GROMACS .gro file of N, CA and C in nm:
model
  222
    1MET      N    1   0.090  -0.126   0.001
    1MET     CA    2  -0.012   0.024  -0.009
    1MET      C    3   0.081   0.143   0.025
    2LYS      N    4   0.047   0.219  -0.097
    2LYS     CA    5   0.140   0.353  -0.088
    2LYS      C    6   0.098   0.440   0.018
    3ALA      N    7   0.190   0.518   0.065
    3ALA     CA    8   0.150   0.637   0.150
    3ALA      C    9   0.076   0.707   0.099
    4LYS      N   10  -0.041   0.803   0.153
    4LYS     CA   11  -0.109   0.886   0.130
    4LYS      C   12  -0.055   0.990   0.047
    5GLY      N   13  -0.080   1.088  -0.024
    5GLY     CA   14  -0.046   1.176  -0.110
    5GLY      C   15   0.057   1.142  -0.258
    6ILE      N   16   0.135   1.004  -0.209
    6ILE     CA   17   0.169   0.966  -0.358
    6ILE      C   18   0.129   0.903  -0.480
    7SER      N   19   0.129   0.932  -0.554
    7SER     CA   20   0.035   0.866  -0.644
    7SER      C   21   0.176   0.814  -0.776
    8SER      N   22   0.143   0.730  -0.879
    8SER     CA   23   0.226   0.697  -0.967
    8SER      C   24   0.167   0.655  -1.070
    9ILE      N   25   0.235   0.661  -1.163
    9ILE     CA   26   0.182   0.620  -1.337
    9ILE      C   27   0.264   0.497  -1.412
   10MET      N   28   0.221   0.434  -1.489
   10MET     CA   29   0.272   0.332  -1.530
   10MET      C   30   0.271   0.411  -1.690
   11ILE      N   31   0.406   0.377  -1.746
   11ILE     CA   32   0.497   0.368  -1.858
   11ILE      C   33   0.465   0.272  -1.925
   12ASN      N   34   0.471   0.313  -2.096
   12ASN     CA   35   0.435   0.243  -2.098
   12ASN      C   36   0.535   0.262  -2.278
   13ARG      N   37   0.649   0.216  -2.317
   13ARG     CA   38   0.712   0.234  -2.425
   13ARG      C   39   0.723   0.101  -2.539
   14ILE      N   40   0.600   0.055  -2.538
   14ILE     CA   41   0.585   0.034  -2.673
   14ILE      C   42   0.608   0.059  -2.805
   15ARG      N   43   0.526   0.191  -2.820
   15ARG     CA   44   0.541   0.267  -2.949
   15ARG      C   45   0.665   0.259  -3.014
   16LYS      N   46   0.753   0.331  -2.882
   16LYS     CA   47   0.906   0.339  -2.925
   16LYS      C   48   0.969   0.225  -2.948
   17TYR      N   49   0.956   0.104  -2.893
   17TYR     CA   50   1.034  -0.012  -2.928
   17TYR      C   51   1.008  -0.048  -3.074
   18ARG      N   52   0.861  -0.072  -3.097
   18ARG     CA   53   0.780  -0.075  -3.232
   18ARG      C   54   0.872  -0.098  -3.331
   19LYS      N   55   0.853   0.074  -3.338
   19LYS     CA   56   0.887   0.184  -3.423
   19LYS      C   57   1.053   0.161  -3.453
   20GLN      N   58   1.137   0.116  -3.346
   20GLN     CA   59   1.285   0.127  -3.331
   20GLN      C   60   1.318  -0.036  -3.395
   21LYS      N   61   1.217  -0.113  -3.423
   21LYS     CA   62   1.219  -0.258  -3.483
   21LYS      C   63   1.185  -0.251  -3.621
   22GLY      N   64   1.102  -0.121  -3.648
   22GLY     CA   65   1.020  -0.114  -3.817
   22GLY      C   66   0.894  -0.159  -3.801
   23MET      N   67   0.830  -0.184  -3.728
   23MET     CA   68   0.698  -0.257  -3.749
   23MET      C   69   0.601  -0.159  -3.724
   24THR      N   70   0.500  -0.239  -3.754
   24THR     CA   71   0.375  -0.136  -3.803
   24THR      C   72   0.301  -0.212  -3.673
   25GLN      N   73   0.127  -0.153  -3.619
   25GLN     CA   74   0.092  -0.172  -3.502
   25GLN      C   75   0.032  -0.324  -3.544
   26ALA      N   76  -0.016  -0.322  -3.651
   26ALA     CA   77  -0.042  -0.420  -3.716
   26ALA      C   78   0.072  -0.551  -3.766
   27ASP      N   79   0.178  -0.567  -3.753
   27ASP     CA   80   0.303  -0.643  -3.752
   27ASP      C   81   0.276  -0.681  -3.643
   28LEU      N   82   0.310  -0.584  -3.531
   28LEU     CA   83   0.354  -0.632  -3.370
   28LEU      C   84   0.203  -0.718  -3.352
   29ALA      N   85   0.104  -0.655  -3.370
   29ALA     CA   86  -0.069  -0.755  -3.356
   29ALA      C   87  -0.036  -0.900  -3.385
   30GLN      N   88   0.000  -0.920  -3.512
   30GLN     CA   89  -0.012  -1.008  -3.595
   30GLN      C   90   0.098  -1.122  -3.511
   31GLN      N   91   0.195  -1.076  -3.490
   31GLN     CA   92   0.283  -1.160  -3.430
   31GLN      C   93   0.220  -1.214  -3.265
   32VAL      N   94   0.151  -1.126  -3.220
   32VAL     CA   95   0.148  -1.193  -3.100
   32VAL      C   96   0.007  -1.232  -3.014
   33GLY      N   97  -0.013  -1.230  -3.186
   33GLY     CA   98  -0.195  -1.307  -3.204
   33GLY      C   99  -0.311  -1.197  -3.124
   34ILE      N  100  -0.317  -1.043  -3.123
   34ILE     CA  101  -0.393  -0.967  -3.096
   34ILE      C  102  -0.458  -0.893  -3.225
   35ALA      N  103  -0.572  -0.813  -3.208
   35ALA     CA  104  -0.575  -0.726  -3.320
   35ALA      C  105  -0.476  -0.580  -3.306
   36ARG      N  106  -0.477  -0.540  -3.450
   36ARG     CA  107  -0.400  -0.381  -3.431
   36ARG      C  108  -0.472  -0.329  -3.353
   37GLN      N  109  -0.614  -0.278  -3.292
   37GLN     CA  110  -0.680  -0.205  -3.245
   37GLN      C  111  -0.644  -0.194  -3.081
   38THR      N  112  -0.590  -0.361  -3.072
   38THR     CA  113  -0.550  -0.355  -2.944
   38THR      C  114  -0.409  -0.274  -2.910
   39VAL      N  115  -0.329  -0.325  -2.974
   39VAL     CA  116  -0.176  -0.278  -2.983
   39VAL      C  117  -0.224  -0.123  -2.978
   40ASN      N  118  -0.323  -0.048  -3.062
   40ASN     CA  119  -0.308   0.078  -3.025
   40ASN      C  120  -0.367   0.095  -2.932
   41LEU      N  121  -0.459   0.086  -2.828
   41LEU     CA  122  -0.539   0.084  -2.724
   41LEU      C  123  -0.415   0.044  -2.647
   42ILE      N  124  -0.338  -0.065  -2.636
   42ILE     CA  125  -0.199  -0.083  -2.518
   42ILE      C  126  -0.124   0.100  -2.534
   43GLU      N  127  -0.093   0.120  -2.665
   43GLU     CA  128   0.012   0.162  -2.633
   43GLU      C  129  -0.044   0.327  -2.603
   44ASN      N  130  -0.166   0.404  -2.642
   44ASN     CA  131  -0.239   0.506  -2.565
   44ASN      C  132  -0.298   0.446  -2.411
   45GLY      N  133  -0.239   0.364  -2.355
   45GLY     CA  134  -0.282   0.413  -2.233
   45GLY      C  135  -0.418   0.354  -2.185
   46LYS      N  136  -0.509   0.289  -2.290
   46LYS     CA  137  -0.641   0.253  -2.239
   46LYS      C  138  -0.671   0.111  -2.282
   47TYR      N  139  -0.580   0.003  -2.253
   47TYR     CA  140  -0.644  -0.106  -2.227
   47TYR      C  141  -0.518  -0.190  -2.133
   48ASN      N  142  -0.561  -0.280  -2.020
   48ASN     CA  143  -0.433  -0.300  -1.930
   48ASN      C  144  -0.372  -0.447  -2.032
   49PRO      N  145  -0.317  -0.480  -2.068
   49PRO     CA  146  -0.295  -0.634  -2.123
   49PRO      C  147  -0.242  -0.712  -1.981
   50SER      N  148  -0.294  -0.837  -2.014
   50SER     CA  149  -0.244  -0.957  -1.925
   50SER      C  150  -0.092  -0.974  -1.911
   51LEU      N  151  -0.078  -1.028  -1.801
   51LEU     CA  152   0.082  -1.019  -1.789
   51LEU      C  153   0.123  -1.157  -1.882
   52ASP      N  154   0.066  -1.226  -1.962
   52ASP     CA  155   0.079  -1.294  -2.075
   52ASP      C  156   0.091  -1.230  -2.220
   53LEU      N  157   0.010  -1.168  -2.236
   53LEU     CA  158   0.039  -1.066  -2.316
   53LEU      C  159   0.171  -0.990  -2.331
   54CYS      N  160   0.187  -0.914  -2.214
   54CYS     CA  161   0.310  -0.837  -2.203
   54CYS      C  162   0.390  -0.882  -2.242
   55ILE      N  163   0.417  -1.000  -2.185
   55ILE     CA  164   0.517  -1.148  -2.206
   55ILE      C  165   0.519  -1.112  -2.363
   56ARG      N  166   0.434  -1.186  -2.397
   56ARG     CA  167   0.456  -1.202  -2.572
   56ARG      C  168   0.532  -1.095  -2.661
   57ILE      N  169   0.447  -0.966  -2.621
   57ILE     CA  170   0.501  -0.835  -2.647
   57ILE      C  171   0.678  -0.837  -2.619
   58CYS      N  172   0.691  -0.863  -2.522
   58CYS     CA  173   0.835  -0.835  -2.505
   58CYS      C  174   0.956  -0.970  -2.568
   59GLN      N  175   0.885  -1.045  -2.600
   59GLN     CA  176   0.962  -1.120  -2.667
   59GLN      C  177   0.977  -1.086  -2.805
   60CYS      N  178   0.846  -1.062  -2.882
   60CYS     CA  179   0.861  -1.009  -2.978
   60CYS      C  180   0.934  -0.889  -2.990
   61LEU      N  181   0.949  -0.796  -2.927
   61LEU     CA  182   1.070  -0.648  -2.954
   61LEU      C  183   1.170  -0.681  -2.864
   62ASN      N  184   1.204  -0.845  -2.868
   62ASN     CA  185   1.350  -0.822  -2.791
   62ASN      C  186   1.365  -0.743  -2.670
   63THR      N  187   1.268  -0.791  -2.565
   63THR     CA  188   1.300  -0.686  -2.467
   63THR      C  189   1.246  -0.758  -2.299
   64ASP      N  190   1.275  -0.716  -2.249
   64ASP     CA  191   1.186  -0.724  -2.076
   64ASP      C  192   1.083  -0.684  -2.062
   65LEU      N  193   0.988  -0.699  -1.922
   65LEU     CA  194   0.881  -0.625  -1.862
   65LEU      C  195   0.933  -0.479  -1.834
   66ASN      N  196   1.068  -0.515  -1.740
   66ASN     CA  197   1.111  -0.380  -1.678
   66ASN      C  198   1.148  -0.254  -1.796
   67THR      N  199   1.172  -0.302  -1.879
   67THR     CA  200   1.223  -0.205  -1.990
   67THR      C  201   1.076  -0.163  -2.055
   68LEU      N  202   0.981  -0.208  -2.076
   68LEU     CA  203   0.825  -0.149  -2.114
   68LEU      C  204   0.752  -0.129  -2.078
   69PHE      N  205   0.743  -0.174  -1.970
   69PHE     CA  206   0.634  -0.134  -1.847
   69PHE      C  207   0.722  -0.055  -1.691
   70TRP      N  208   0.709   0.024  -1.673
   70TRP     CA  209   0.747   0.068  -1.516
   70TRP      C  210   0.681   0.169  -1.471
   71GLU      N  211   0.639   0.133  -1.303
   71GLU     CA  212   0.645   0.251  -1.235
   71GLU      C  213   0.674   0.381  -1.222
   72VAL      N  214   0.644   0.487  -1.234
   72VAL     CA  215   0.704   0.574  -1.227
   72VAL      C  216   0.648   0.654  -1.103
   73GLU      N  217   0.722   0.707  -0.967
   73GLU     CA  218   0.651   0.798  -0.898
   73GLU      C  219   0.629   0.890  -0.900
   74ARG      N  220   0.564   1.005  -0.855
   74ARG     CA  221   0.550   1.141  -0.897
   74ARG      C  222   0.490   1.186  -0.739
   0.00000   0.00000   0.00000
């Protein structure tokens, strides 16, 4: 449990890593087995993917969970 007055935000770097690999949203979606629209929602912070999906995305982008998703204290 966090102390009162401390908030945090989740950072999502999927778009950055996807573009670095020269992939479109459709490319990533096809490789991890989801709809392109789901990739868009995840990249824009409007959908919280399951841990399984996060791991598949990391594998596809050759990175790890800590790199793509992390919590930042504000």
